[in-house]
Amino acid sequence: MTTLIKEGIYSVGVVDWNERHFHGYTYVTKRGVTYNSYLIIDEKITLIDTVREGFQKELIENIKNVVDPSKIHVIIINHIEPDHSGAFPDILKICPNAKVYGTEKARQGLLKYYGVCGDWVTVKSGQSLNIGKRTLDFIDVPMIHWPDSMFTYSAYDKTLFSNDGFGQHYATNKIFDDEVNFDALMDESQKYYANILWPFNMLVSSKLAAIGKLNLDIKFIAPSHGLIWRKYIPEIMQKYLYWSSHSCKSRVAVIYETMWNSTEKMAKKIIGGITSEGVEAVLFDITKNDRTDIASYMLDAKGWVFGSSTHDGEMLPVIAGFLHFLKGSKAKRRKSFAFGSYGWSGEAVKDIEDTISNVTSFEPSLRVVYSPTQDELDKCFQAGKSFALKIKNE
Ligand code: FEO
């Protein structure tokens, strides 16, 4: 898709309508994905980021709709992850005289991935490149979310090319934030933050503060995934400040995996107790919900409750995988408790606690043998109520 987004700047990236599993199998992309690339027509024709391997022909055709690709003078690599750099070797072949700009980590990464980095110029924060009417300023943003990551800012266009920052996995033929449903856009933004940027909260927070001190006039934020922000920049900035500060709402996610429904019966009583205190809660059977959606809900949920039957002396495998994802989230300020049924040994609850004690603190757990009795179900309900009171009163 080739679209003029403002004077001299074209969106030449591609829409991957059918991508459903991004980052291997870690991120379910129900709405698909876009790999955005931007072409600036100035004295030095400039390409900002490329696209995923497999889409290089489409990218080149999109560029050809505007200009002969061999006339590209400058390629800016904001980030080397293959969803943005996969087409880079083919682009280099058709514009061998282009100079390529990026961080030192990007240079090293491109060489490791592809064995080429072109006529490379290493840049860092504080450095700029004049391409004619425009001067492009580089802002390195290491670990947001790879070591090589950087943003590029054009004061002439009042545009921040933010690569993964402020992205959403949202396949659409629309270009701007105000052309799609606002709630869907913010929902995908939260999902993206939870599944890509959550572990880097501290860095996001400090980088936002540092960028704020630059006093950039930003009227457009052009990420390399999803829609360009022009109307809702204050809203997405406020959200990034909120998410990156580990802020939480008084709400609870109850996540469980069950073998013979006993743990499920416990889960339903626990959530009944939580909601009886007026606290919002959602029940997720981990085998029937996308972990991507669950993570998004949990991003700002103060309460995390986990249940698992015990199987061969361990928690069940699907919830185990999800807890390992959470372990890497570096979340803070959460409160949890674990529960589950078992036949003879009952290690699952301790297994749960041990796995993610680095990101949450646990209340005393609840275990039942085989199927819960009415008395045990009443205890589950009461445990839910007590947990809700702690969530409300903190
Ligand atoms: Fe969209 Fe970190 O790649």
mmCIF file of C-alpha atoms and ligand atoms in Angstrom, residues 22-23 34-35 79-84 144-146 149 163-164 169 192 196 224-225, ligand 1:
data_model
loop_
_atom_site.group_PDB
_atom_site.id
_atom_site.type_symbol
_atom_site.label_atom_id
_atom_site.label_comp_id
_atom_site.label_asym_id
_atom_site.label_seq_id
_atom_site.Cartn_x
_atom_site.Cartn_y
_atom_site.Cartn_z
ATOM 1 C CA PHE A 22 3.765 -12.978 16.165
ATOM 2 C CA HIS A 23 7.113 -13.400 17.962
ATOM 3 C CA THR A 34 1.368 -4.231 9.645
ATOM 4 C CA TYR A 35 5.041 -3.609 8.950
ATOM 5 C CA HIS A 79 15.490 -1.414 14.734
ATOM 6 C CA ILE A 80 16.908 -4.662 13.402
ATOM 7 C CA GLU A 81 14.319 -7.183 14.556
ATOM 8 C CA PRO A 82 13.453 -9.239 11.450
ATOM 9 C CA ASP A 83 9.919 -7.857 11.168
ATOM 10 C CA HIS A 84 11.590 -4.537 10.237
ATOM 11 C CA ILE A 144 12.650 -0.375 23.999
ATOM 12 C CA HIS A 145 12.650 -3.068 23.218
ATOM 13 C CA TRP A 146 15.956 -4.363 21.812
ATOM 14 C CA SER A 149 16.357 0.424 19.042
ATOM 15 C CA ASN A 163 9.389 2.064 15.241
ATOM 16 C CA ASP A 164 8.002 -0.370 17.868
ATOM 17 C CA HIS A 169 -0.868 -5.083 15.871
ATOM 18 C CA TYR A 192 0.874 -4.532 22.431
ATOM 19 C CA ILE A 196 6.053 -6.351 24.039
ATOM 20 C CA SER A 224 6.300 0.694 12.415
ATOM 21 C CA HIS A 225 3.218 -1.282 13.437
HETATM 22 FE FE1 FEO B 1 8.416 -4.822 15.582
HETATM 23 FE FE2 FEO B 1 10.908 -5.303 17.891
HETATM 24 O O1 FEO B 1 10.027 -5.485 16.250
#
